[in-house]
PDB file of C-alpha atoms in Angstrom:
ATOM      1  CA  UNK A 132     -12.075 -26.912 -83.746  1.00 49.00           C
ATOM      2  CA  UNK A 133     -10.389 -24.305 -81.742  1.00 64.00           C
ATOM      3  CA  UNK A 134      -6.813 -23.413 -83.300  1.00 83.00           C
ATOM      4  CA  UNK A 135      -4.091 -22.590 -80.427  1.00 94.00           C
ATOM      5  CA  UNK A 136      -0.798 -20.928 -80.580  1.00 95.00           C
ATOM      6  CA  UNK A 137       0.624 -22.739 -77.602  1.00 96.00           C
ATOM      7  CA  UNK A 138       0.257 -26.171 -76.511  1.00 95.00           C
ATOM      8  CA  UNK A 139       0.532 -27.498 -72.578  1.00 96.00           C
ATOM      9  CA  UNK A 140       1.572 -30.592 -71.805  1.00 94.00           C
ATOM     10  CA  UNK A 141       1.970 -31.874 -68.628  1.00 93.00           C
ATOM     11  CA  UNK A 142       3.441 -35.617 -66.504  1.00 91.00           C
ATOM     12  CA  UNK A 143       0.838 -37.608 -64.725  1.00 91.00           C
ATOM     13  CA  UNK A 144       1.080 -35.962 -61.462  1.00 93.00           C
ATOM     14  CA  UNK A 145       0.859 -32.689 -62.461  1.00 92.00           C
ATOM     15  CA  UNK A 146      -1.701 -33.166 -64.950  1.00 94.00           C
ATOM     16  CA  UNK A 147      -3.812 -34.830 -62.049  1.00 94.00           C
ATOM     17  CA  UNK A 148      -3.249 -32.279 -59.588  1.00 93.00           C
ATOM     18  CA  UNK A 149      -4.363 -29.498 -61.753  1.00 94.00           C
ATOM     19  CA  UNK A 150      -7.384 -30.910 -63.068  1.00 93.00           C
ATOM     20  CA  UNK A 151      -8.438 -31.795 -59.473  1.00 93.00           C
ATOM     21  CA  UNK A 152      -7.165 -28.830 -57.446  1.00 92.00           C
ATOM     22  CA  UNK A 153      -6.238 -26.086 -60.420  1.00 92.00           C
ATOM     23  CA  UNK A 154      -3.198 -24.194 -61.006  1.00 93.00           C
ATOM     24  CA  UNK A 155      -1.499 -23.079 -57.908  1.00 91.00           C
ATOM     25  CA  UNK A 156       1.437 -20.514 -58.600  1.00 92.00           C
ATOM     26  CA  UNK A 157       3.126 -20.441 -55.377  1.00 90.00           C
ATOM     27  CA  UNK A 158       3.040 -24.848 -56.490  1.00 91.00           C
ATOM     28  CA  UNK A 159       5.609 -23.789 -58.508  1.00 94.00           C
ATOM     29  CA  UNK A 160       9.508 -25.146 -57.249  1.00 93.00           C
ATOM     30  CA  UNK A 161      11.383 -24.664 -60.567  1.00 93.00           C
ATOM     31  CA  UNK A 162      11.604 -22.921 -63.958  1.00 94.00           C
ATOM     32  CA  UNK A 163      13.742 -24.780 -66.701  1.00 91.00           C
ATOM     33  CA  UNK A 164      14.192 -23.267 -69.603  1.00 88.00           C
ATOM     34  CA  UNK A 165      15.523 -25.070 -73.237  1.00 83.00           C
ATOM     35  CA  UNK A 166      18.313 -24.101 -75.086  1.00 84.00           C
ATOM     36  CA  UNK A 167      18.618 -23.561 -78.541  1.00 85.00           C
ATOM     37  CA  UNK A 168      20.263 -19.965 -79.251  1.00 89.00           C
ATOM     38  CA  UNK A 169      17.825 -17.729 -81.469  1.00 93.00           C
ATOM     39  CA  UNK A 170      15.093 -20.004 -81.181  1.00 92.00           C
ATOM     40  CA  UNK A 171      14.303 -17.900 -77.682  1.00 93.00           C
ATOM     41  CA  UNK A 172      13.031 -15.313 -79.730  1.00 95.00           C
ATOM     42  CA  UNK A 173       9.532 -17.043 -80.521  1.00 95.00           C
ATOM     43  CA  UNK A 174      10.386 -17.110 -76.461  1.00 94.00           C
ATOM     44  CA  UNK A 175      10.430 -13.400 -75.398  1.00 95.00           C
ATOM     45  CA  UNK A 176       6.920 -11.979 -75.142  1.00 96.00           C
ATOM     46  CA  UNK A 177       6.032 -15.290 -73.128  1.00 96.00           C
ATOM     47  CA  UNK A 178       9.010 -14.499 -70.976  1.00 96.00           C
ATOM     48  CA  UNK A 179       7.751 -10.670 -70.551  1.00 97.00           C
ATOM     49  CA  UNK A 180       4.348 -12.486 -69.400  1.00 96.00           C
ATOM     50  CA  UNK A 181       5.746 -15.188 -67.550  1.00 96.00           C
ATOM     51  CA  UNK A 182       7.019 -12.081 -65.712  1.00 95.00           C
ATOM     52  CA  UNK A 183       4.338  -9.709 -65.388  1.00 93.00           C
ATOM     53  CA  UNK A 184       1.791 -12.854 -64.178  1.00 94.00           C
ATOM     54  CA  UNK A 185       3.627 -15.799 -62.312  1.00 94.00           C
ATOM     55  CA  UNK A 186       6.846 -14.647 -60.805  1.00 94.00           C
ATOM     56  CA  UNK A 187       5.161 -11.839 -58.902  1.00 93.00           C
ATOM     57  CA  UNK A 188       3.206 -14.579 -57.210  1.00 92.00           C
ATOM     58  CA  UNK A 189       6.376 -16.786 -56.554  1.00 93.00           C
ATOM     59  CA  UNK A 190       7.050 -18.008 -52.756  1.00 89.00           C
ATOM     60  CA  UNK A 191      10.234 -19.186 -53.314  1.00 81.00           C
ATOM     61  CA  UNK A 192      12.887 -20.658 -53.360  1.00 94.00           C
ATOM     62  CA  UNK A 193      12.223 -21.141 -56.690  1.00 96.00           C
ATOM     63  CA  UNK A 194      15.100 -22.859 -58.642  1.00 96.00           C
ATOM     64  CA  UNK A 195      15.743 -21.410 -62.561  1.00 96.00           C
ATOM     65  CA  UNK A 196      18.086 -24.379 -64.467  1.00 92.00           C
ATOM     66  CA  UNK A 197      18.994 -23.620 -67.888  1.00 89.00           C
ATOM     67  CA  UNK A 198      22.229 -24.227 -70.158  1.00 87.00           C
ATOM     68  CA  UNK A 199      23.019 -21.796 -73.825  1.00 89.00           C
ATOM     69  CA  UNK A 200      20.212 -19.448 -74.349  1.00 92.00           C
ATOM     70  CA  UNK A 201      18.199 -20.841 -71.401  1.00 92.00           C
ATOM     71  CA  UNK A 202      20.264 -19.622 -68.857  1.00 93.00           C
ATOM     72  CA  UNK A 203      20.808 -16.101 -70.741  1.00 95.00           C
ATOM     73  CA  UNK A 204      16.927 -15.716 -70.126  1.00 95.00           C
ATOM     74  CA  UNK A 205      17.023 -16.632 -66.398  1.00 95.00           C
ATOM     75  CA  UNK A 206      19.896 -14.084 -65.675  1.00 95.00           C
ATOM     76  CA  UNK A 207      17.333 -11.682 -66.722  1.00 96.00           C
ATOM     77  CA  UNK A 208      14.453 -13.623 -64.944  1.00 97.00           C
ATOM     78  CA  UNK A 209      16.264 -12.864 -61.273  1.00 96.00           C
ATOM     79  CA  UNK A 210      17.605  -9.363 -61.882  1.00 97.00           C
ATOM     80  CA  UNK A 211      15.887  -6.890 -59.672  1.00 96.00           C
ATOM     81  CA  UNK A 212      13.850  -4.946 -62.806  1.00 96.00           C
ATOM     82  CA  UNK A 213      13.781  -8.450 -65.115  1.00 96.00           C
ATOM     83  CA  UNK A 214      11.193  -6.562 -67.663  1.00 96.00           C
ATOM     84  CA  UNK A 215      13.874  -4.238 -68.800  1.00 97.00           C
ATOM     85  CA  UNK A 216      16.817  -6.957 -68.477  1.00 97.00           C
ATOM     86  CA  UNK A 217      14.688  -8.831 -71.197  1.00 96.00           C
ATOM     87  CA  UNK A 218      14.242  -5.655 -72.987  1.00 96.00           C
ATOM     88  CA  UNK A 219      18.106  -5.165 -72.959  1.00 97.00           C
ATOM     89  CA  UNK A 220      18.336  -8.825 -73.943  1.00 97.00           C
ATOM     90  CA  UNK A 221      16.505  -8.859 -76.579  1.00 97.00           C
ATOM     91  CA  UNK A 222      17.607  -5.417 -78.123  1.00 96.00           C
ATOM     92  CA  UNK A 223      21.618  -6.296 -77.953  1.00 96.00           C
ATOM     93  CA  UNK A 224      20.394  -9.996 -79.262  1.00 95.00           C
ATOM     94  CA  UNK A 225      19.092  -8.781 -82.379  1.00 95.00           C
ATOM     95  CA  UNK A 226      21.916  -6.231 -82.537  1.00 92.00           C
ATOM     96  CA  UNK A 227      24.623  -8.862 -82.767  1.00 92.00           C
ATOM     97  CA  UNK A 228      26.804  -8.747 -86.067  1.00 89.00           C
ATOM     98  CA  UNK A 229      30.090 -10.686 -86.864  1.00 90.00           C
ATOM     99  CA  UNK A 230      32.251 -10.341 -89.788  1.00 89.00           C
ATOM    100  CA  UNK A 231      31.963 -12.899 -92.908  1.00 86.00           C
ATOM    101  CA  UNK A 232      33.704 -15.737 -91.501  1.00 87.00           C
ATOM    102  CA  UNK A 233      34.288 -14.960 -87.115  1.00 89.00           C
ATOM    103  CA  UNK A 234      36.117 -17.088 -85.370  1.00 89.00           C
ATOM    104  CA  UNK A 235      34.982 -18.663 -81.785  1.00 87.00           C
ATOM    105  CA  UNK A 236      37.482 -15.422 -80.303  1.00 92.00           C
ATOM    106  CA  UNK A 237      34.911 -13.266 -82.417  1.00 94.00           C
ATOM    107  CA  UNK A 238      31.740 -15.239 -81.522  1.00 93.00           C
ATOM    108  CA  UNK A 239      33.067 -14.885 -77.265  1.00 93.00           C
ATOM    109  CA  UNK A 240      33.934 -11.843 -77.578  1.00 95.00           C
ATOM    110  CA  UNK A 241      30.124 -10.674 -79.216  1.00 95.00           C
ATOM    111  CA  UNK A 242      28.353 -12.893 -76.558  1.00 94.00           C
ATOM    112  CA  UNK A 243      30.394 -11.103 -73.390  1.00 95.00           C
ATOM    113  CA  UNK A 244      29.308  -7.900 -75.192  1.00 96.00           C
ATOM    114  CA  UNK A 245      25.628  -8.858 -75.093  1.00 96.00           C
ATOM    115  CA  UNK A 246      25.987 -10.231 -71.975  1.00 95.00           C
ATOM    116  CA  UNK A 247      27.501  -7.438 -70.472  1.00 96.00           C
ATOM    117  CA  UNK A 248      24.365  -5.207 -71.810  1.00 96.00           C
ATOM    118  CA  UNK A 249      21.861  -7.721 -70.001  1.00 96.00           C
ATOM    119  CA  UNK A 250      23.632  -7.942 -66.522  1.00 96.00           C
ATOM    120  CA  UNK A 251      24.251  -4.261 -66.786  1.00 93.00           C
ATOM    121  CA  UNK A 252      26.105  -2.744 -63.790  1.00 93.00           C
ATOM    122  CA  UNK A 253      24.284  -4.446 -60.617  1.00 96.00           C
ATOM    123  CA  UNK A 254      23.110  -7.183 -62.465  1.00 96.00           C
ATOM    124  CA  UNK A 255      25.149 -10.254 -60.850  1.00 96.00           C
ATOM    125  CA  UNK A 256      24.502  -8.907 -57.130  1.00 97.00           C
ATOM    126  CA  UNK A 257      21.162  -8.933 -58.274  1.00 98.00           C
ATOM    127  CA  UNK A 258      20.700 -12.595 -59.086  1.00 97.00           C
ATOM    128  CA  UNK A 259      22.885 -13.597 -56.650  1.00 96.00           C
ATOM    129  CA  UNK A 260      20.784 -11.771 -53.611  1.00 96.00           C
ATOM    130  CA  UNK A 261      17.229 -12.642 -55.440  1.00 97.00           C
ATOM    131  CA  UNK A 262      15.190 -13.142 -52.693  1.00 96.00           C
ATOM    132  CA  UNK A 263      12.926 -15.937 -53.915  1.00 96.00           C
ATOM    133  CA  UNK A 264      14.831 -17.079 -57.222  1.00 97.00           C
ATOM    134  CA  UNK A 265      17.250 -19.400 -57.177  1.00 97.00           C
ATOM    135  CA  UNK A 266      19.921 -19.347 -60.479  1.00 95.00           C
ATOM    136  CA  UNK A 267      21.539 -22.449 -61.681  1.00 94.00           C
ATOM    137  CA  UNK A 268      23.294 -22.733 -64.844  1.00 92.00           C
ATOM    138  CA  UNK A 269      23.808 -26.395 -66.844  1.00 87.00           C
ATOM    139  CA  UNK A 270      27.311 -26.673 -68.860  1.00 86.00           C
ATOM    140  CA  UNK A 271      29.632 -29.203 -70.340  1.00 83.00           C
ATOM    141  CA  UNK A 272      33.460 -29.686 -70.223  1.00 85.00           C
ATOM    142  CA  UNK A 273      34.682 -31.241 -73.363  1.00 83.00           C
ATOM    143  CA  UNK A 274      37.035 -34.213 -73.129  1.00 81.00           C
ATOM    144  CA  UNK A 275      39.528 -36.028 -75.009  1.00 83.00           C
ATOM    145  CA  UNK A 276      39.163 -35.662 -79.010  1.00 81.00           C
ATOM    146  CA  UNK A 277      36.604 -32.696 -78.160  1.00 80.00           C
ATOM    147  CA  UNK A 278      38.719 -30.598 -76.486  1.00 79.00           C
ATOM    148  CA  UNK A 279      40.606 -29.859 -79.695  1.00 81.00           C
ATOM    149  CA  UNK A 280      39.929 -26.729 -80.822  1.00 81.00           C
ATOM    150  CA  UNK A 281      40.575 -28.227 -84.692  1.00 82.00           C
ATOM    151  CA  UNK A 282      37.647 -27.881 -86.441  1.00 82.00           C
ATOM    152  CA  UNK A 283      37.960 -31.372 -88.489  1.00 86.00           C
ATOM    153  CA  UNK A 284      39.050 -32.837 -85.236  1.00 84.00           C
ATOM    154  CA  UNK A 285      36.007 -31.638 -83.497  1.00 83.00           C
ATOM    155  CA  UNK A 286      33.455 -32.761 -86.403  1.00 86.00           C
ATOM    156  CA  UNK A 287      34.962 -36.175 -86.208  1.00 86.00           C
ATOM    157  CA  UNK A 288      34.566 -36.410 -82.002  1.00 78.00           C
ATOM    158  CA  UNK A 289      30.633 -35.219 -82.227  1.00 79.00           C
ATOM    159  CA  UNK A 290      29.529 -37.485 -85.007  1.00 82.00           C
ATOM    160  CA  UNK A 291      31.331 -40.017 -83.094  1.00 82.00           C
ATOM    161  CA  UNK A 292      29.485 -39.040 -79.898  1.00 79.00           C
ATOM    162  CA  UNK A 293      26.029 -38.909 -81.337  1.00 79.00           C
ATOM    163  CA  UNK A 294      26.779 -42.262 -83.042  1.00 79.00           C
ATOM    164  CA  UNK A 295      27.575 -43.909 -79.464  1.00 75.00           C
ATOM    165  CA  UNK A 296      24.650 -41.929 -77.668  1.00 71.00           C
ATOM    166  CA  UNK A 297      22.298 -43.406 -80.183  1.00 77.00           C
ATOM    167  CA  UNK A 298      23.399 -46.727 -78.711  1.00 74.00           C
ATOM    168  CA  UNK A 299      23.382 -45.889 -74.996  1.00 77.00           C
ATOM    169  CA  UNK A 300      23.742 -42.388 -72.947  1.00 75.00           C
ATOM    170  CA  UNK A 301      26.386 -43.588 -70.762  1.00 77.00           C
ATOM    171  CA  UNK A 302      28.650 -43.552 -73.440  1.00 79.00           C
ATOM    172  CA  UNK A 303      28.193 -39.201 -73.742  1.00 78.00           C
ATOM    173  CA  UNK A 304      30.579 -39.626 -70.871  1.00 77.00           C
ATOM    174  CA  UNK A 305      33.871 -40.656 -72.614  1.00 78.00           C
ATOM    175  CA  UNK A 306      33.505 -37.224 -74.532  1.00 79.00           C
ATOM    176  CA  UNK A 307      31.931 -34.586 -72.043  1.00 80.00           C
ATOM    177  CA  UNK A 308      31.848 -33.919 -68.100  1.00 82.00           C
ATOM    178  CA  UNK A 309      28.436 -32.274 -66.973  1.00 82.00           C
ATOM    179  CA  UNK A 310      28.697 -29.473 -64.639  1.00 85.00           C
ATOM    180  CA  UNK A 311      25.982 -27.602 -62.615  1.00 87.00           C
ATOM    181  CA  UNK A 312      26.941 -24.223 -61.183  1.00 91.00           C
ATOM    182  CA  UNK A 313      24.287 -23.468 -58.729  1.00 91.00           C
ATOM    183  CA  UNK A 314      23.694 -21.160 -56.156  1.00 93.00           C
ATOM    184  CA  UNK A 315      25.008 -22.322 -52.822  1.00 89.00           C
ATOM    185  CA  UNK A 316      21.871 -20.652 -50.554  1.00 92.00           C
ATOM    186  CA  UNK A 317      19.895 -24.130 -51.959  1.00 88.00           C
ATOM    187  CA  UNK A 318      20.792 -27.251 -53.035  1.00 86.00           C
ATOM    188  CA  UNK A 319      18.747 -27.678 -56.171  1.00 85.00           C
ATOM    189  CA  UNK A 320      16.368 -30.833 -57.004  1.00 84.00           C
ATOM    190  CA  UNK A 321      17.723 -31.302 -59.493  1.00 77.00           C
ATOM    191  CA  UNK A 322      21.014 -32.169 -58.609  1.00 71.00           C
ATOM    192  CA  UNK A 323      21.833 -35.297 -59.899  1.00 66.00           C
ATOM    193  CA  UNK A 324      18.784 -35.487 -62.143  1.00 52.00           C
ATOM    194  CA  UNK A 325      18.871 -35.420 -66.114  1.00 48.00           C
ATOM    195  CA  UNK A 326      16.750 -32.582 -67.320  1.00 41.00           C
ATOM    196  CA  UNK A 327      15.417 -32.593 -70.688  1.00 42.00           C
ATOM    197  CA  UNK A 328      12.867 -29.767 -73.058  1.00 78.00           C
ATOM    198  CA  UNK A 329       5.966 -30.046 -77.674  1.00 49.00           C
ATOM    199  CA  UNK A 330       8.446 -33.189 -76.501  1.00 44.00           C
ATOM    200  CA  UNK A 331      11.374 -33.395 -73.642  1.00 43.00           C
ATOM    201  CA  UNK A 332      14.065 -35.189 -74.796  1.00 43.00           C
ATOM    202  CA  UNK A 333      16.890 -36.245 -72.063  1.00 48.00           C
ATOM    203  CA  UNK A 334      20.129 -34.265 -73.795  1.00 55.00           C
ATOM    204  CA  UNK A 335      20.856 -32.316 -77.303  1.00 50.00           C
ATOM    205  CA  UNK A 336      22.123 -35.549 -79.014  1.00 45.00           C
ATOM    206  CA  UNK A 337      18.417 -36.916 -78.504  1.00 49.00           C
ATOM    207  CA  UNK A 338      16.456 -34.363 -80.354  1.00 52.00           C
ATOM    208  CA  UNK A 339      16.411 -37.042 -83.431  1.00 55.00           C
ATOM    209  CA  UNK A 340      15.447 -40.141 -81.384  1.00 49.00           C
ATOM    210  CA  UNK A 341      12.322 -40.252 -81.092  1.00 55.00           C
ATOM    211  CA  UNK A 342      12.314 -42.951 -78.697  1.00 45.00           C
ATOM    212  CA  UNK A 343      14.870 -41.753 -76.151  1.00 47.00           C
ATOM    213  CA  UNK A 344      12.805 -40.333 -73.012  1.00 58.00           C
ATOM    214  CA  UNK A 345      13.375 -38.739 -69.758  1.00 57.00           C
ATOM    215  CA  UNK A 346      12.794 -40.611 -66.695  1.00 59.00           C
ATOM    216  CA  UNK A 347       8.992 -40.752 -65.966  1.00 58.00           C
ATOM    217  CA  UNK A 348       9.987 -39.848 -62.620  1.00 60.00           C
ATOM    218  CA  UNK A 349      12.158 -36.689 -63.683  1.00 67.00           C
ATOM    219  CA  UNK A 350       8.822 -34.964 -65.504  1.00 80.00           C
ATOM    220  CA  UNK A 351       5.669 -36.266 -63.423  1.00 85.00           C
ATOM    221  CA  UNK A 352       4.995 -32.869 -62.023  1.00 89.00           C
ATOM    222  CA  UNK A 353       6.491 -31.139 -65.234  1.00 90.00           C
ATOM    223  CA  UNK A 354       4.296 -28.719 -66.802  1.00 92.00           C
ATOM    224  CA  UNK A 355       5.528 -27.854 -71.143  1.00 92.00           C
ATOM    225  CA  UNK A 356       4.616 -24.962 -72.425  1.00 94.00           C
ATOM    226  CA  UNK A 357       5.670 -24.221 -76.376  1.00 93.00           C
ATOM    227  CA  UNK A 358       4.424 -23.066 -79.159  1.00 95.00           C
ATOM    228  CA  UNK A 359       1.743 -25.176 -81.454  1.00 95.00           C
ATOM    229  CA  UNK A 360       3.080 -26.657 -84.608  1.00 93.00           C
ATOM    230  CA  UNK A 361       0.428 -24.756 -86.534  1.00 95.00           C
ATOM    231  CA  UNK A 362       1.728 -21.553 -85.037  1.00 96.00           C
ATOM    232  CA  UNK A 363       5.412 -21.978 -86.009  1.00 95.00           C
ATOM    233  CA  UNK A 364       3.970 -22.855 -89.816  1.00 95.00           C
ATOM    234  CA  UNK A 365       2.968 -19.250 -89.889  1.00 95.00           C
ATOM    235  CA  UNK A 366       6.072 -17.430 -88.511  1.00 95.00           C
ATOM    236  CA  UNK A 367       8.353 -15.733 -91.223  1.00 93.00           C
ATOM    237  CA  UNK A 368       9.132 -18.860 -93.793  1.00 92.00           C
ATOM    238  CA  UNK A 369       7.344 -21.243 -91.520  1.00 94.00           C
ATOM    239  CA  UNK A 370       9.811 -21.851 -88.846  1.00 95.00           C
ATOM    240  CA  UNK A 371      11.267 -20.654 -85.466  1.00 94.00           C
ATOM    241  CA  UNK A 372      14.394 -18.755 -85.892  1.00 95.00           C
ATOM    242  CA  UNK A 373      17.602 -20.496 -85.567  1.00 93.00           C
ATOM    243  CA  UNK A 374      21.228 -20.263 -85.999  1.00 90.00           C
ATOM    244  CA  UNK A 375      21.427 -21.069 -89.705  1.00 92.00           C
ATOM    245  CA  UNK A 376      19.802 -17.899 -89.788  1.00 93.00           C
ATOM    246  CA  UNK A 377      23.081 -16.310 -89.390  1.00 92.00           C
ATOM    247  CA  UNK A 378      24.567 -17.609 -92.518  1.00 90.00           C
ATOM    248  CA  UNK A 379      21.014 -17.793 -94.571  1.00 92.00           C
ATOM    249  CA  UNK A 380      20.590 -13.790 -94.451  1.00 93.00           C
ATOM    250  CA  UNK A 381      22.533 -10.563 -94.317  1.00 92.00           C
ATOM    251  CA  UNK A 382      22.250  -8.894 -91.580  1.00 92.00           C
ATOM    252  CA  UNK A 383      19.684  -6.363 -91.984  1.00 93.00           C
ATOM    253  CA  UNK A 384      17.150  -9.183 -93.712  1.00 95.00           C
ATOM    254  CA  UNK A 385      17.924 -10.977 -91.036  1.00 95.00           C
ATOM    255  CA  UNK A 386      17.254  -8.673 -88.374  1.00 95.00           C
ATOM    256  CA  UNK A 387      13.679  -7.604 -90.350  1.00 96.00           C
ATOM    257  CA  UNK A 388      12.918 -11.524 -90.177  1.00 96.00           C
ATOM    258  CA  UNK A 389      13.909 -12.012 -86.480  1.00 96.00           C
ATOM    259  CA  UNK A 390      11.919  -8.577 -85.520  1.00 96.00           C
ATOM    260  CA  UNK A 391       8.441  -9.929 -87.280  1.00 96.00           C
ATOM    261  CA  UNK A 392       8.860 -13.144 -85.825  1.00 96.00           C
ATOM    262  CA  UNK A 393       8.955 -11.398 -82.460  1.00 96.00           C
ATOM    263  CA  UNK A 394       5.906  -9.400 -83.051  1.00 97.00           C
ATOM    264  CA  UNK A 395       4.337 -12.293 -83.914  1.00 97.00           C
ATOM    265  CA  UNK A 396       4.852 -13.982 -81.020  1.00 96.00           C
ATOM    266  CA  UNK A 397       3.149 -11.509 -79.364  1.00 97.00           C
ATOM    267  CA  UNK A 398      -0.185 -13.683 -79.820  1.00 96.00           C
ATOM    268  CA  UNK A 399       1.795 -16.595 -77.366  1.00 97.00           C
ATOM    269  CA  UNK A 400       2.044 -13.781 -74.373  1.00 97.00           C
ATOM    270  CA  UNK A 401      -1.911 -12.479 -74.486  1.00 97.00           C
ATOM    271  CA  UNK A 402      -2.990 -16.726 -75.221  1.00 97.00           C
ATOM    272  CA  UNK A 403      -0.549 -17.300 -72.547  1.00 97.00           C
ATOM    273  CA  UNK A 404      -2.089 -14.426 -70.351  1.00 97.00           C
ATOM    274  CA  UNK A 405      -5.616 -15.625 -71.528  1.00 96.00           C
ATOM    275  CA  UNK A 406      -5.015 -19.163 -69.742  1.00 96.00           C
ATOM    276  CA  UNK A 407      -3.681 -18.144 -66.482  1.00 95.00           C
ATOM    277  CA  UNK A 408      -6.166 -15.328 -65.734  1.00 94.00           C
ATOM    278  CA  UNK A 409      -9.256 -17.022 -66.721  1.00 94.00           C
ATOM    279  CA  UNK A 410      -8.032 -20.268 -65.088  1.00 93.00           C
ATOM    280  CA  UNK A 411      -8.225 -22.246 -68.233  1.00 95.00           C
ATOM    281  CA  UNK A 412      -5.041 -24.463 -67.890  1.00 95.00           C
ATOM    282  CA  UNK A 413      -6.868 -27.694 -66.446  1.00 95.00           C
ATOM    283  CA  UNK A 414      -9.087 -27.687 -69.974  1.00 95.00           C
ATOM    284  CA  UNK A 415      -6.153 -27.077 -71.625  1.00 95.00           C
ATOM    285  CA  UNK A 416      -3.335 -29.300 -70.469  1.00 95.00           C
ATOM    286  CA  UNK A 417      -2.776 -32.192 -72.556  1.00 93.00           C
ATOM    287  CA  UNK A 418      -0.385 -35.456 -71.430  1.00 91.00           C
ATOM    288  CA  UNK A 419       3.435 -35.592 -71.885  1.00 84.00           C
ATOM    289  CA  UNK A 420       2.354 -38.585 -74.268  1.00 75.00           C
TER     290      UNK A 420
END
């Protein structure tokens, strides 16, 4: 049995129109990327080939949605040089370093730091005038009990939020108020859709029920591309990095672990490169479920 580091999963439409027509890049309408903070880093040599083979062949407009760490990656994605945006990225990423116990002033004032790094100087004119890529960026405003900055206060309001969400959705609205900034050249398709991110779950409270779903209709031409479960198991202590990581390892160990893991992933990017250039995603696609 053949042992893969990624996995592709597709809806019903898509998976029918590849097997019976193959992979079409200029097909492509929209790029959504998951959050999930230092988990991109299994993420960045895919995004470096993601670059180097599919947007080149993009015919726009092509919409990029993200929210967190997902739209980070797509500010890079539309810059005019995106390779060495990513580089940047990735470089003031790993760089990052707080004192024992920061604050959320500390934590903002890191992340504009890093930010400022990727965007560099011409960065947002860049995205913005992107002739074929379309940036869109996915964000809450917190409401009532959550929009106390009190720590206790706050622990209370999101158990009591993911209590209620495992009971119905519509109740997420008594605590947050979605928001899509998007760029005003195109109205995205997404617009009053719920996105989601192996599985697709419809929001971050869902990621532990396994039954909650996205609309078939939001994902039947949805292509999902991670990595396998039996590739994570062999990254540094069997698992993707995340942000525990932050208070599981000093710096510099963590910084060594985060560095392997990303020269590991290196083997996602050439499987990745494999597929697309030897037109080997029909055999390999595999249904949503």
């Amino acid at each position: 049995m053949n042992s893969f580091s990624l996995t592709f999963k597709a809806g019903a439409g898509a998976l029918a129109a590849v097997r019976r027509h193959g992979f079409d890049v200029a097909s492509i309408g929209t790029l959504a990327g998951a959050s999930g903070g230092p988990k991109w880093l299994v993420l960045s040599q895919l995004d470096r080939a993601i670059m180097q083979s599919i947007v080149p062949g993009l015919t726009g407009p092509v919409h990029l949605i993200g929210s967190s760490i997902g739209s980070w990656r797509f500010a890079c994605y539309a810059q005019a040089d995106p390779l060495a945006a990513i580089e940047r990225f990735e470089a003031a990423y790993l760089a990052q370093s707080y004192s024992e116990k920061p604050d959320i002033h500390e934590i903002s004032r890191v992340s504009r730091e890093i930010l400022a790094q990727v965007l560099g100087t011409d960065g947002v004119a860049e995205i913005l005038g992107n002739p074929v890529l379309r940036t869109h960026i996915m964000a809450v405003r917190s409401r009532h009990i959550l929009a106390s900055e009190n720590r206790g206060v706050l622990a209370l309001g999101l158990v009591t939020a993911a209590l209620l969400n495992a009971v119905s959705r519509s109740t997420l609205g008594w605590f947050f108020e979605r928001a899509l900034f998007y760029d005003q050249r195109d109205t995205p398709p997404f617009f009053d859709v719920e996105a989601g991110y192996g599985r697709i779950v419809p929001g971050w409270f869902d990621k532990k029920l396994r039954w909650r779903r996205p609309q078939v209709g939001n994902v039947d031409r949805t292509i999902l591309i991670s990595p396998s479960d039996e590739f994570v198991s062999k990254l540094p202590n069997g698992k993707i990095p995340d942000r525990t990581d932050f208070v599981n390892y000093e710096p510099a160990e963590r910084i060594r672990i985060w560095r392997r893991c990303i020269a590991d992933c290196r083997a996602l990017a050439d499987e990745f490169l494999e597929v697309i250039e030897k037109d080997q995603l029909a055999a390999r696609l595999e249904p949503l479920w």
